[in-house]
Tab-separated table of C-alpha atoms (C1' of nucleotides) in Angstrom:
chain	number	residue	atom	x	y	z
A	107	MET	CA	-106.953	172.581	-48.745
A	108	SER	CA	-107.385	168.549	-48.294
A	109	ASP	CA	-108.053	166.524	-45.397
A	110	LEU	CA	-104.551	165.219	-45.226
A	111	ILE	CA	-102.588	165.052	-42.476
A	112	LEU	CA	-98.774	164.029	-42.804
A	113	PHE	CA	-97.454	162.990	-39.659
A	114	TRP	CA	-93.814	163.575	-39.604
A	115	HIS	CA	-91.489	160.913	-37.728
A	116	ARG	CA	-88.007	162.073	-36.227
A	117	ARG	CA	-87.396	160.154	-33.112
A	118	ASP	CA	-90.928	157.981	-32.843
A	119	LEU	CA	-90.108	155.527	-35.980
A	120	ARG	CA	-92.981	153.073	-35.010
A	121	THR	CA	-97.173	153.261	-35.459
A	122	SER	CA	-97.840	152.018	-32.228
A	123	ASP	CA	-97.824	153.956	-28.546
A	124	ASN	CA	-97.237	157.220	-30.887
A	125	THR	CA	-99.217	160.222	-29.418
A	126	GLY	CA	-98.742	162.293	-31.872
A	127	LEU	CA	-99.493	159.817	-34.072
A	128	ILE	CA	-103.121	159.144	-32.735
A	129	ALA	CA	-103.614	162.972	-32.611
A	130	ALA	CA	-103.472	163.057	-36.216
A	131	LYS	CA	-105.439	160.236	-36.778
A	132	GLU	CA	-108.308	161.348	-34.289
A	133	GLN	CA	-108.678	164.797	-36.836
A	134	THR	CA	-108.211	162.433	-40.121
A	135	ARG	CA	-108.518	159.300	-41.747
A	136	LYS	CA	-106.080	160.336	-43.981
A	137	VAL	CA	-102.541	160.250	-42.248
A	138	VAL	CA	-99.383	159.758	-44.212
A	139	GLY	CA	-96.126	159.255	-42.646
A	140	ILE	CA	-93.002	161.335	-43.671
A	141	PHE	CA	-89.401	160.847	-42.882
A	142	CYS	CA	-86.202	163.451	-43.738
A	143	LEU	CA	-83.073	162.775	-44.034
A	144	ASP	CA	-81.339	165.650	-42.809
A	145	PRO	CA	-77.643	166.423	-43.879
A	146	ASN	CA	-77.517	168.628	-40.855
A	147	ILE	CA	-77.059	165.333	-38.962
A	148	LEU	CA	-75.923	162.880	-41.730
A	149	GLU	CA	-73.218	164.919	-42.516
A	150	SER	CA	-72.267	166.464	-39.018
A	151	ASP	CA	-69.209	164.961	-37.264
A	152	ASP	CA	-71.573	163.146	-34.779
A	153	ILE	CA	-72.864	160.642	-36.361
A	154	ALA	CA	-72.192	156.421	-36.823
A	155	PRO	CA	-72.496	154.320	-39.670
A	156	VAL	CA	-73.998	151.504	-37.297
A	157	ARG	CA	-76.667	153.981	-36.127
A	158	VAL	CA	-77.619	155.018	-39.617
A	159	THR	CA	-77.825	150.985	-40.485
A	160	TYR	CA	-80.361	150.606	-37.422
A	161	MET	CA	-82.079	153.718	-38.069
A	162	ILE	CA	-82.697	152.777	-42.043
A	163	GLY	CA	-83.771	149.293	-41.144
A	164	CYS	CA	-86.324	150.727	-38.786
A	165	LEU	CA	-87.249	153.244	-41.567
A	166	GLN	CA	-87.978	150.239	-43.726
A	167	ALA	CA	-89.836	148.426	-40.901
A	168	LEU	CA	-92.018	151.391	-40.816
A	169	GLN	CA	-92.609	151.639	-44.141
A	170	LYS	CA	-94.161	148.139	-44.219
A	171	SER	CA	-96.384	149.609	-40.683
A	172	TYR	CA	-97.906	152.168	-42.938
A	173	VAL	CA	-98.732	150.124	-46.026
A	174	GLU	CA	-100.643	147.881	-43.629
A	175	ALA	CA	-102.164	150.644	-42.070
A	176	GLY	CA	-103.323	151.821	-45.407
A	177	SER	CA	-100.951	154.396	-46.400
A	178	GLN	CA	-97.210	155.289	-46.949
A	179	LEU	CA	-94.395	156.709	-45.267
A	180	LEU	CA	-92.382	159.545	-48.040
A	181	ILE	CA	-88.795	159.824	-47.336
A	182	LEU	CA	-87.526	163.221	-48.187
A	183	HIS	CA	-83.648	164.463	-48.512
A	184	GLY	CA	-82.646	167.958	-47.327
A	185	ASN	CA	-82.759	170.362	-45.041
A	186	PRO	CA	-86.112	169.891	-43.060
A	187	THR	CA	-87.004	173.853	-42.484
A	188	GLN	CA	-87.550	173.674	-46.729
A	189	VAL	CA	-88.379	170.528	-47.541
A	190	ILE	CA	-91.294	169.805	-44.891
A	191	PRO	CA	-93.219	173.033	-45.418
A	192	GLN	CA	-92.797	172.498	-49.445
A	193	MET	CA	-94.004	169.249	-49.344
A	194	ALA	CA	-96.902	170.000	-47.191
A	195	ALA	CA	-98.022	172.713	-49.714
A	196	ALA	CA	-97.447	170.689	-52.873
A	197	LEU	CA	-99.750	168.179	-51.058
A	198	THR	CA	-102.032	171.035	-50.201
A	199	ALA	CA	-102.317	168.940	-46.554
A	200	LYS	CA	-104.224	170.666	-43.887
A	201	GLY	CA	-101.244	169.817	-41.391
A	202	VAL	CA	-98.379	168.163	-40.321
A	203	PHE	CA	-98.050	167.012	-37.302
A	204	TRP	CA	-94.911	165.754	-35.279
A	205	ASN	CA	-93.920	164.997	-31.427
A	206	TRP	CA	-91.527	167.344	-29.756
A	207	ASP	CA	-87.777	166.817	-28.949
A	208	VAL	CA	-85.614	168.260	-26.226
A	209	GLU	CA	-82.357	168.922	-28.171
A	210	PRO	CA	-81.870	171.925	-28.775
A	211	TYR	CA	-80.647	171.665	-32.749
A	212	SER	CA	-84.449	170.205	-33.128
A	213	GLN	CA	-86.229	173.354	-31.166
A	214	LYS	CA	-84.658	175.561	-33.414
A	215	ARG	CA	-85.474	173.657	-36.311
A	216	ASP	CA	-88.874	173.441	-35.483
A	217	THR	CA	-89.491	176.804	-34.457
A	218	VAL	CA	-88.777	177.761	-38.058
A	219	ILE	CA	-90.825	174.817	-39.560
A	220	VAL	CA	-94.091	175.878	-37.208
A	221	ASP	CA	-93.356	179.618	-38.525
A	222	ALA	CA	-93.162	178.418	-42.013
A	223	LEU	CA	-96.544	176.301	-41.762
A	224	LYS	CA	-98.361	179.223	-39.872
A	225	GLU	CA	-97.448	181.461	-42.612
A	226	LYS	CA	-99.338	178.874	-45.191
A	227	GLY	CA	-101.991	178.569	-42.736
A	228	ILE	CA	-101.204	174.972	-42.229
A	229	GLU	CA	-102.142	173.212	-38.606
A	230	PHE	CA	-99.442	171.594	-36.629
A	231	LEU	CA	-99.431	169.982	-32.981
A	232	ASP	CA	-98.091	172.351	-30.821
A	233	ARG	CA	-95.564	171.095	-28.633
A	234	ASN	CA	-96.969	167.581	-28.308
A	235	TRP	CA	-94.330	165.702	-25.463
A	236	ASP	CA	-94.259	161.691	-27.182
A	237	GLN	CA	-90.629	160.373	-25.994
A	238	ILE	CA	-90.889	161.327	-22.094
A	239	LEU	CA	-92.931	160.198	-19.611
A	240	ASN	CA	-93.480	163.540	-17.907
A	241	VAL	CA	-92.943	167.058	-19.293
A	242	PRO	CA	-90.155	169.179	-17.729
A	243	ASP	CA	-92.690	171.887	-16.575
A	244	GLU	CA	-94.494	168.987	-14.468
A	245	ILE	CA	-91.636	168.243	-12.768
A	246	ARG	CA	-90.079	171.448	-10.287
A	247	THR	CA	-88.658	171.733	-7.091
A	248	GLY	CA	-90.167	172.928	-3.925
A	249	THR	CA	-89.295	176.644	-4.718
A	250	GLY	CA	-90.221	176.159	-8.529
A	251	SER	CA	-86.884	175.880	-9.960
A	252	GLN	CA	-85.567	173.025	-12.345
A	253	TYR	CA	-83.547	169.831	-10.545
A	254	THR	CA	-79.956	169.689	-11.133
A	255	VAL	CA	-79.802	166.444	-9.052
A	256	TYR	CA	-80.772	163.049	-9.944
A	257	SER	CA	-81.997	161.644	-6.739
A	258	PRO	CA	-84.385	164.568	-5.611
A	259	PHE	CA	-85.754	164.652	-9.384
A	260	TRP	CA	-86.688	160.547	-8.874
A	261	LYS	CA	-88.091	161.161	-5.674
A	262	ASN	CA	-90.414	163.818	-7.033
A	263	TRP	CA	-90.575	162.260	-10.711
A	264	SER	CA	-91.501	158.625	-9.515
A	265	THR	CA	-94.730	160.080	-7.476
A	266	LYS	CA	-96.488	161.970	-10.880
A	267	PRO	CA	-98.719	159.825	-12.829
A	268	LYS	CA	-97.626	158.387	-15.848
A	269	ALA	CA	-99.968	157.901	-19.041
A	270	LYS	CA	-101.114	154.834	-20.347
A	271	PRO	CA	-99.691	153.498	-24.012
A	272	VAL	CA	-102.150	155.110	-26.682
A	273	PRO	CA	-103.597	152.467	-29.910
A	274	LYS	CA	-101.931	151.214	-32.542
A	275	LEU	CA	-102.044	153.063	-35.885
A	276	GLU	CA	-104.920	151.114	-38.020
A	277	ASP	CA	-107.236	151.675	-40.784
A	278	ILE	CA	-105.840	155.278	-42.626
A	279	SER	CA	-105.740	156.151	-46.197
A	280	GLY	CA	-102.953	157.373	-47.929
A	281	LEU	CA	-102.369	159.307	-51.115
A	282	THR	CA	-103.832	158.632	-54.538
A	283	ALA	CA	-101.832	157.763	-57.435
A	284	ALA	CA	-101.790	161.158	-58.772
A	285	GLU	CA	-100.594	162.462	-55.249
A	286	MET	CA	-98.095	160.355	-55.304
A	287	GLN	CA	-97.176	161.993	-58.307
A	288	ILE	CA	-97.084	165.667	-57.047
A	289	ALA	CA	-95.023	163.627	-53.748
A	290	GLN	CA	-92.344	162.431	-56.144
A	291	ALA	CA	-92.043	165.709	-58.090
A	292	ASN	CA	-91.364	167.388	-54.918
A	293	GLY	CA	-88.380	165.429	-53.429
A	294	ALA	CA	-90.194	161.957	-52.407
A	295	ILE	CA	-87.448	159.523	-52.790
A	296	ALA	CA	-87.485	155.564	-52.750
A	297	LEU	CA	-85.621	154.641	-49.168
A	298	PRO	CA	-81.669	154.492	-49.555
A	299	SER	CA	-79.887	152.197	-48.143
A	300	ALA	CA	-77.250	153.057	-45.311
A	301	LYS	CA	-74.510	152.517	-48.249
A	302	ASP	CA	-76.135	154.746	-50.342
A	303	LEU	CA	-75.719	157.519	-47.811
A	304	GLY	CA	-71.974	156.405	-47.436
A	305	PHE	CA	-72.385	154.694	-44.124
A	306	ILE	CA	-70.827	151.150	-44.083
A	307	TRP	CA	-71.564	148.871	-41.235
A	308	ASP	CA	-70.817	145.148	-41.773
A	309	GLY	CA	-71.064	144.083	-39.019
A	310	ASP	CA	-74.060	142.601	-36.755
A	311	LEU	CA	-76.458	144.686	-35.005
A	312	VAL	CA	-77.071	144.157	-31.270
A	313	ILE	CA	-80.810	144.687	-31.994
A	314	GLU	CA	-82.715	143.666	-34.874
A	315	PRO	CA	-84.148	146.999	-36.324
A	316	GLY	CA	-88.222	147.795	-36.505
A	317	GLU	CA	-91.119	147.802	-33.979
A	318	VAL	CA	-91.822	144.121	-34.137
A	319	ALA	CA	-88.298	143.373	-32.855
A	320	ALA	CA	-88.186	145.983	-30.352
A	321	LEU	CA	-91.394	144.927	-28.363
A	322	GLU	CA	-90.340	141.309	-28.373
A	323	ARG	CA	-87.033	142.292	-26.819
A	324	LEU	CA	-88.978	144.565	-24.142
A	325	GLU	CA	-91.392	141.733	-23.839
A	326	GLU	CA	-88.534	138.960	-23.186
A	327	PHE	CA	-86.530	141.458	-20.802
A	328	ALA	CA	-89.822	142.412	-18.543
A	329	ALA	CA	-90.559	138.281	-18.027
A	330	THR	CA	-86.927	137.358	-17.585
A	331	GLY	CA	-84.161	139.667	-17.134
A	332	ILE	CA	-85.668	142.548	-15.120
A	333	ASN	CA	-86.068	140.102	-12.471
A	334	SER	CA	-82.039	140.255	-11.758
A	335	TYR	CA	-81.121	143.190	-13.265
A	336	GLN	CA	-79.900	144.768	-10.118
A	337	GLU	CA	-77.079	142.075	-9.702
A	338	ASP	CA	-76.814	141.123	-13.399
A	339	ARG	CA	-76.592	144.877	-14.552
A	340	ASN	CA	-73.128	145.292	-13.185
A	341	PHE	CA	-71.615	142.402	-15.113
A	342	PRO	CA	-70.450	143.066	-18.594
A	343	ALA	CA	-69.793	139.458	-19.635
A	344	VAL	CA	-73.422	138.856	-18.882
A	345	ASP	CA	-76.263	139.625	-20.627
A	346	GLY	CA	-77.901	141.338	-18.029
A	347	THR	CA	-79.301	144.624	-19.396
A	348	SER	CA	-82.439	145.236	-21.291
A	349	ARG	CA	-80.264	146.421	-24.795
A	350	LEU	CA	-82.908	148.456	-25.475
A	351	SER	CA	-81.064	151.948	-25.866
A	352	ALA	CA	-80.996	151.828	-29.554
A	353	ALA	CA	-84.941	151.216	-29.623
A	354	LEU	CA	-85.449	154.016	-27.154
A	355	LYS	CA	-82.877	156.755	-29.112
A	356	PHE	CA	-84.961	156.197	-32.095
A	357	GLY	CA	-88.413	156.047	-30.465
A	358	VAL	CA	-88.741	152.683	-31.887
A	359	ILE	CA	-91.007	151.681	-28.614
A	360	GLY	CA	-93.100	153.863	-26.936
A	361	ILE	CA	-92.227	154.992	-23.698
A	362	ARG	CA	-95.529	154.377	-22.004
A	363	THR	CA	-95.189	150.896	-23.796
A	364	VAL	CA	-91.770	150.388	-21.419
A	365	TRP	CA	-93.307	151.627	-17.965
A	366	GLN	CA	-96.221	149.538	-18.622
A	367	ALA	CA	-94.159	146.433	-18.927
A	368	THR	CA	-92.630	147.045	-15.593
A	369	LEU	CA	-95.819	147.967	-13.803
A	370	GLU	CA	-96.574	144.424	-15.193
A	371	ALA	CA	-93.497	143.014	-14.322
A	372	MET	CA	-94.027	144.520	-10.554
A	373	GLU	CA	-97.409	142.984	-10.570
A	374	ASN	CA	-95.996	139.618	-11.222
A	375	SER	CA	-93.022	139.974	-8.876
A	376	ARG	CA	-93.122	137.737	-5.840
A	377	SER	CA	-90.091	138.890	-3.853
A	378	ASP	CA	-88.570	141.659	-2.680
A	379	GLU	CA	-85.380	140.909	-4.754
A	380	THR	CA	-87.112	141.007	-7.860
A	381	THR	CA	-89.174	144.382	-6.937
A	382	ALA	CA	-86.050	145.790	-6.204
A	383	ALA	CA	-84.693	144.574	-8.855
A	384	ILE	CA	-87.285	146.180	-11.122
A	385	ARG	CA	-87.037	149.158	-9.637
A	386	THR	CA	-83.701	149.545	-10.227
A	387	TRP	CA	-84.286	149.499	-13.494
A	388	GLN	CA	-87.261	151.992	-13.471
A	389	GLN	CA	-84.614	154.190	-12.149
A	390	GLU	CA	-82.654	153.713	-15.267
A	391	ILE	CA	-85.535	154.838	-17.263
A	392	ALA	CA	-86.071	157.838	-14.895
A	393	TRP	CA	-82.283	158.757	-15.549
A	394	ARG	CA	-82.829	158.657	-19.380
A	395	GLU	CA	-86.002	161.249	-18.296
A	396	PHE	CA	-84.032	163.106	-15.969
A	397	TYR	CA	-81.061	163.747	-18.966
A	398	GLN	CA	-83.808	164.678	-21.125
A	399	HIS	CA	-85.219	167.245	-18.841
A	400	ALA	CA	-81.905	168.731	-18.286
A	401	MET	CA	-80.989	169.049	-22.047
A	402	TYR	CA	-84.484	170.839	-22.439
A	403	ASN	CA	-84.012	172.839	-19.203
A	404	PHE	CA	-80.066	173.606	-19.709
A	405	PRO	CA	-79.505	173.688	-23.388
A	406	GLU	CA	-75.872	174.694	-22.351
A	407	LEU	CA	-75.254	171.284	-21.493
A	408	ALA	CA	-74.850	170.350	-25.209
A	409	GLU	CA	-71.848	172.929	-25.463
A	410	GLY	CA	-69.893	171.312	-22.304
A	411	ALA	CA	-69.047	171.369	-18.620
A	412	PHE	CA	-72.309	172.377	-16.174
A	413	ARG	CA	-70.380	173.018	-13.310
A	414	GLU	CA	-68.407	176.284	-13.171
A	415	THR	CA	-64.672	174.296	-12.029
A	416	PHE	CA	-65.088	172.589	-15.386
A	417	LYS	CA	-65.388	175.039	-17.505
A	418	ASN	CA	-62.008	175.526	-19.184
A	419	PHE	CA	-60.461	173.414	-17.065
A	420	PRO	CA	-56.981	172.588	-18.158
A	421	TRP	CA	-57.441	169.428	-19.951
A	422	GLU	CA	-54.233	167.791	-21.930
A	423	SER	CA	-54.200	167.953	-25.141
A	424	ASN	CA	-52.582	164.416	-26.559
A	425	ASP	CA	-53.245	162.913	-29.718
A	426	GLU	CA	-51.436	159.677	-29.045
A	427	TYR	CA	-53.601	159.189	-25.814
A	428	TYR	CA	-56.663	160.158	-27.782
A	429	GLN	CA	-55.810	157.345	-30.570
A	430	ALA	CA	-54.349	154.771	-28.168
A	431	TRP	CA	-57.968	155.080	-26.100
A	432	CYS	CA	-60.120	154.893	-29.147
A	433	GLU	CA	-58.402	151.655	-30.605
A	434	GLY	CA	-58.478	149.928	-27.172
A	435	ARG	CA	-54.514	149.912	-26.767
A	436	THR	CA	-54.007	151.911	-23.725
A	437	GLY	CA	-52.212	148.755	-21.793
A	438	TYR	CA	-55.131	148.648	-19.488
A	439	PRO	CA	-57.435	145.292	-20.313
A	440	ILE	CA	-60.793	146.487	-19.083
A	441	VAL	CA	-60.383	149.668	-20.574
A	442	ASP	CA	-59.355	148.216	-23.966
A	443	ALA	CA	-61.589	145.600	-23.812
A	444	ALA	CA	-64.506	147.867	-23.704
A	445	MET	CA	-63.501	149.606	-26.716
A	446	ARG	CA	-62.590	147.443	-28.470
A	447	GLN	CA	-66.078	145.970	-28.007
A	448	MET	CA	-68.047	149.189	-28.910
A	449	ASN	CA	-65.454	149.341	-32.134
A	450	GLU	CA	-66.625	146.134	-32.843
A	451	LEU	CA	-70.439	145.910	-32.281
A	452	GLY	CA	-71.458	149.676	-31.945
A	453	TRP	CA	-72.366	148.884	-28.151
A	454	MET	CA	-70.752	148.867	-24.698
A	455	HIS	CA	-71.952	147.868	-21.717
A	456	ASN	CA	-72.871	150.553	-19.567
A	457	ARG	CA	-70.579	149.343	-16.442
A	458	CYS	CA	-67.560	149.739	-19.148
A	459	ARG	CA	-69.049	153.401	-20.009
A	460	MET	CA	-68.136	154.939	-17.328
A	461	ILE	CA	-65.079	152.982	-16.790
A	462	VAL	CA	-63.550	153.835	-19.798
A	463	ALA	CA	-64.813	157.633	-19.534
A	464	SER	CA	-63.364	157.935	-15.925
A	465	PHE	CA	-60.389	156.574	-17.515
A	466	PHE	CA	-60.451	159.447	-20.682
A	467	THR	CA	-60.989	162.225	-18.321
A	468	LYS	CA	-59.327	161.591	-14.509
A	469	ASP	CA	-56.431	159.145	-16.415
A	470	LEU	CA	-55.767	160.384	-19.518
A	471	LEU	CA	-56.965	164.224	-18.733
A	472	LEU	CA	-58.357	164.608	-21.948
A	473	ASP	CA	-61.632	166.948	-22.624
A	474	PRO	CA	-64.462	164.864	-21.963
A	475	ARG	CA	-66.005	166.394	-24.912
A	476	LEU	CA	-63.599	164.588	-27.259
A	477	GLY	CA	-64.680	161.190	-25.669
A	478	GLU	CA	-68.319	162.305	-25.925
A	479	LYS	CA	-68.079	162.929	-29.742
A	480	TYR	CA	-66.208	159.462	-30.308
A	481	PHE	CA	-69.280	157.819	-28.271
A	482	MET	CA	-71.585	159.711	-31.281
A	483	GLN	CA	-69.224	158.309	-33.712
A	484	LYS	CA	-69.488	154.642	-32.762
A	485	LEU	CA	-72.650	154.035	-30.899
A	486	ILE	CA	-75.643	152.606	-32.043
A	487	ASP	CA	-77.717	154.077	-29.499
A	488	GLY	CA	-75.843	157.340	-29.062
A	489	ASP	CA	-78.425	160.069	-28.329
A	490	LEU	CA	-77.339	163.411	-27.058
A	491	SER	CA	-78.778	163.678	-23.850
A	492	ALA	CA	-78.085	160.237	-22.341
A	493	ASN	CA	-74.567	160.588	-23.931
A	494	ASN	CA	-73.531	164.177	-22.535
A	495	GLY	CA	-75.157	163.261	-19.800
A	496	GLY	CA	-73.197	160.372	-19.054
A	497	TRP	CA	-70.020	161.896	-20.001
A	498	GLN	CA	-70.675	164.636	-17.808
A	499	TRP	CA	-71.244	162.594	-14.700
A	500	SER	CA	-68.067	160.479	-15.628
A	501	ALA	CA	-66.325	163.930	-16.110
A	502	SER	CA	-67.550	165.196	-12.781
A	503	SER	CA	-68.371	168.434	-14.466
A	504	GLY	CA	-72.557	167.974	-15.152
A	505	MET	CA	-75.558	167.227	-12.771
A	506	ASP	CA	-74.069	165.532	-9.462
A	507	PRO	CA	-72.321	167.176	-6.699
A	508	LYS	CA	-69.478	164.580	-6.371
A	509	PRO	CA	-66.526	166.159	-8.207
A	510	VAL	CA	-63.665	163.658	-7.155
A	511	ARG	CA	-64.951	160.419	-8.764
A	512	ILE	CA	-62.317	158.660	-10.351
A	513	PHE	CA	-62.753	154.867	-11.089
A	514	ASN	CA	-59.909	152.489	-10.545
A	515	PRO	CA	-59.862	150.320	-13.770
A	516	ALA	CA	-57.870	147.304	-11.735
A	517	SER	CA	-60.600	147.346	-8.808
A	518	GLN	CA	-63.605	147.620	-11.112
A	519	ALA	CA	-62.437	144.660	-13.323
A	520	GLN	CA	-61.617	142.992	-10.039
A	521	LYS	CA	-65.424	143.506	-8.955
A	522	PHE	CA	-67.172	143.410	-12.302
A	523	ASP	CA	-65.432	141.064	-14.290
A	524	ALA	CA	-63.991	138.538	-11.548
A	525	GLU	CA	-63.513	135.803	-13.843
A	526	GLY	CA	-61.552	138.105	-16.817
A	527	GLU	CA	-64.110	136.824	-18.756
A	528	TYR	CA	-65.178	139.781	-20.665
A	529	ILE	CA	-61.139	140.844	-20.801
A	530	ARG	CA	-60.800	137.595	-22.492
A	531	GLN	CA	-63.346	138.187	-24.907
A	532	TRP	CA	-62.005	141.245	-26.185
A	533	VAL	CA	-58.411	141.543	-25.627
A	534	PRO	CA	-57.889	138.049	-26.999
A	535	GLU	CA	-54.180	138.559	-26.937
A	536	LEU	CA	-54.165	138.353	-23.123
A	537	ARG	CA	-56.248	134.767	-22.362
A	538	SER	CA	-53.118	133.192	-21.560
A	539	VAL	CA	-52.592	135.275	-18.420
A	540	ASP	CA	-53.282	134.283	-15.109
A	541	THR	CA	-56.628	136.007	-14.046
A	542	GLY	CA	-55.236	137.939	-11.200
A	543	ASP	CA	-52.566	139.373	-13.010
A	544	LEU	CA	-55.486	140.150	-16.089
A	545	LEU	CA	-57.686	141.826	-13.552
A	546	THR	CA	-54.420	143.941	-11.897
A	547	GLY	CA	-52.646	144.468	-15.200
A	548	ASN	CA	-49.655	143.333	-13.278
A	549	ILE	CA	-48.219	141.922	-16.637
A	550	THR	CA	-44.332	142.362	-17.071
A	551	PRO	CA	-43.316	144.583	-19.870
A	552	LEU	CA	-41.409	141.370	-21.352
A	553	GLU	CA	-44.580	139.808	-21.417
A	554	ARG	CA	-46.431	142.229	-22.971
A	555	ASP	CA	-44.239	142.447	-25.898
A	556	ALA	CA	-44.468	138.701	-26.245
A	557	LEU	CA	-48.172	138.629	-26.222
A	558	GLY	CA	-48.162	141.749	-28.293
A	559	TYR	CA	-50.166	143.814	-25.634
A	560	PRO	CA	-49.103	147.681	-25.288
A	561	GLN	CA	-47.630	148.457	-22.129
A	562	PRO	CA	-49.805	151.272	-19.951
A	563	ILE	CA	-49.355	154.239	-21.586
A	564	VAL	CA	-50.003	156.180	-18.223
A	565	ASP	CA	-49.705	155.251	-14.650
A	566	HIS	CA	-53.286	155.229	-12.951
A	567	LYS	CA	-51.641	156.484	-9.589
A	568	ILE	CA	-49.997	159.365	-10.704
A	569	GLN	CA	-52.659	160.727	-12.829
A	570	GLN	CA	-54.973	160.560	-10.384
A	571	ARG	CA	-52.775	162.693	-8.397
A	572	ILE	CA	-52.468	165.140	-11.241
A	573	PHE	CA	-55.980	165.720	-11.850
A	574	LYS	CA	-56.772	166.227	-8.179
A	575	ASP	CA	-54.163	169.090	-8.030
A	576	LYS	CA	-55.560	170.811	-11.662
A	577	TYR	CA	-59.197	170.390	-9.902
A	578	GLN	CA	-58.107	171.763	-6.686
A	579	GLN	CA	-55.806	175.013	-8.716
A	580	ARG	CA	-59.223	175.464	-10.890
A	581	LYS	CA	-61.302	175.758	-7.751
A	582	GLY	CA	-58.854	178.262	-6.033
A	583	VAL	CA	-59.299	180.231	-9.310
A	584	ILE	CA	-62.950	180.408	-9.213
A	585	SER	CA	-63.322	181.015	-5.487
A	586	SER	CA	-60.794	184.278	-5.734
B	334	DA	C1'	-79.332	178.951	7.569
B	335	DC	C1'	-79.369	174.341	8.688
B	336	DC	C1'	-78.819	169.429	8.125
B	337	DC	C1'	-79.859	165.474	5.266
B	338	DA	C1'	-78.405	162.657	1.675
B	339	DC	C1'	-76.330	161.083	-1.895
B	340	DT	C1'	-75.649	154.924	-9.282
B	341	DT	C1'	-73.025	152.291	-9.997
B	342	DG	C1'	-66.625	155.688	-5.595
B	343	DA	C1'	-61.807	154.341	-3.118
B	344	DT	C1'	-58.330	152.534	0.289
C	35	DT	C1'	-63.056	153.693	7.135
C	36	DC	C1'	-62.870	157.933	4.458
C	37	DA	C1'	-64.411	161.106	1.535
C	38	DA	C1'	-66.155	165.858	-0.199
C	39	DG	C1'	-69.069	169.269	-2.118
C	40	DT	C1'	-73.563	170.727	-2.211
C	41	DG	C1'	-78.526	170.516	-3.932
C	42	DG	C1'	-82.640	170.752	-1.991
C	43	DG	C1'	-86.153	170.385	1.508
DNA sequence: ACCCACTTGAT
DNA sequence: TCAAGTGGG
C-alpha cells in the first residue's frame, strides 16, 4: 500500500477552504484529486446543459489548481460505486477521502463505496461535513427534534459557532509517470467538454467558472452589494443579488469563506441599514443551510409533498398550460419575462422564482414536482435541496406553516418592477405598452394579437378560487 | 395546554 | 386591515 490518498471531489470543486481535502493533506503529502462523471446524474432528466457547462469549466480550473499545487486531478466516467474503489485499488491508495453530502442519492452511493473500501482495507474519511456551517445533529429543538420551520431554526442556528476557513491546498505531490499509466489503464480520461457529453450551451454563464472567479465575485459583493441587499434584492431589474448560487451549488467557494466575508462586512458596517442588509443575506445562507438539513433529516422531501394535505393533492394535468409556462407565453407579462430569463440565461432572479412557482401551482394548478423538474433542467445553480425547498415553500406543501400563499402577478409586478424595466427586457414585444397596463396585464385581446403576445391562459381570480376550494376539500378528506 | 410568532402575502 | 394554520418554547 502506497502513501497515496485520493481526494474525491463531488460538489466541492475547489482547493481552498476544503475541510476534507486538508484532512487528506494532514495524513500524506501525496494527494491526488479525482472526479467522476456519473451517468446516474448526467443521464437523469434533472440535468441542465448550462449547469454541466459550468461544472466542466470548474473542473478545468480545478485541474489547474492541482497542477499548481504539484499534483493531478483524475477524471473518471462511470458508476462511482465501481470506478472509485477500482481506481483506489489499482493505484494501491491507502485512502479515499471525500466530503459528505445531504442528498439521498449521494448517501446511498457513498454507503456502498464505504463498504467496498472497507473490504479492501482502504481508509476513508467518515462523514466529514464541509458544505454546511453546522452539522444537522447540532441543530435541534428544545425537545431534541428536527426543525421543520425556518424561524426557530434560524434563531438556534445563528447562535451556534461557525468554523473559520481552512487553508488552500499547497505543496503536494502527485502520481509518477508509471502510476499515471496505471490510472489511464483503469479509466482515467482527459476532461471532456460539455459538448462531448452531449450538452450544448451556447449562451454566456452568469458566473465565470472556477474558484478564482467565485472568490472575486464574493469579495466584490461583500464590499458593495451586500450593504444594500435588503432593499435591492427585491427588484429583478436590479443586479442586487450575489449571483453566487452556482458557485455554492458546486462548492466552487467554501461556505466558511462566505460566512467569514459576511462577518467582515459586518465589522465594516457603519449604519443600522447596512447591518440589517448584511444580516438579511446571512439569513439567505441560513435558508440554504435549513433546506440542506431538511433534506438530510427528511429525505422523503425529495419524493414530494411534506405536508399531509398536499400529498395526493388533485393537481390538474394540462400539457398546454405546462408548455406555455415553460416557454414564457402564459399571457402574464411578469411570469413570461421570468421564464424567458431562465431559458436564456440559465438563471432567474429569486423574486421571480417565487412568482412563477406560485403561478404554476396556484394559478395553473399543476403539480409542483413538474415545475421543480423544469427548473432543474434549466438552472445553472439547480440543487435538489434548495430547489425542492423553494418549490415546496411556494406550493405550501413543505416546511412552512402557511398554506394559502398565493402571489398576485400584477401586484408583484407593480411592487417589484414598477417601471416595467424587467418585463420590457425579457418580453420585447410589449415594450410599447403603457407601463401601468404592462404591470397589471390590462392589455386588450386586440392589442395582444397585434403585438404578437398571447392572451392570458387562465384568470388569476378564478384559479385562486379553485385552488382554495381544492385545498379546503383536501383538508376535509384528511381530517375525516 | 397555552400562546407567541411567523421571508419575501392579499385587498 | 385581514389572514390562517401551526410549530416551537
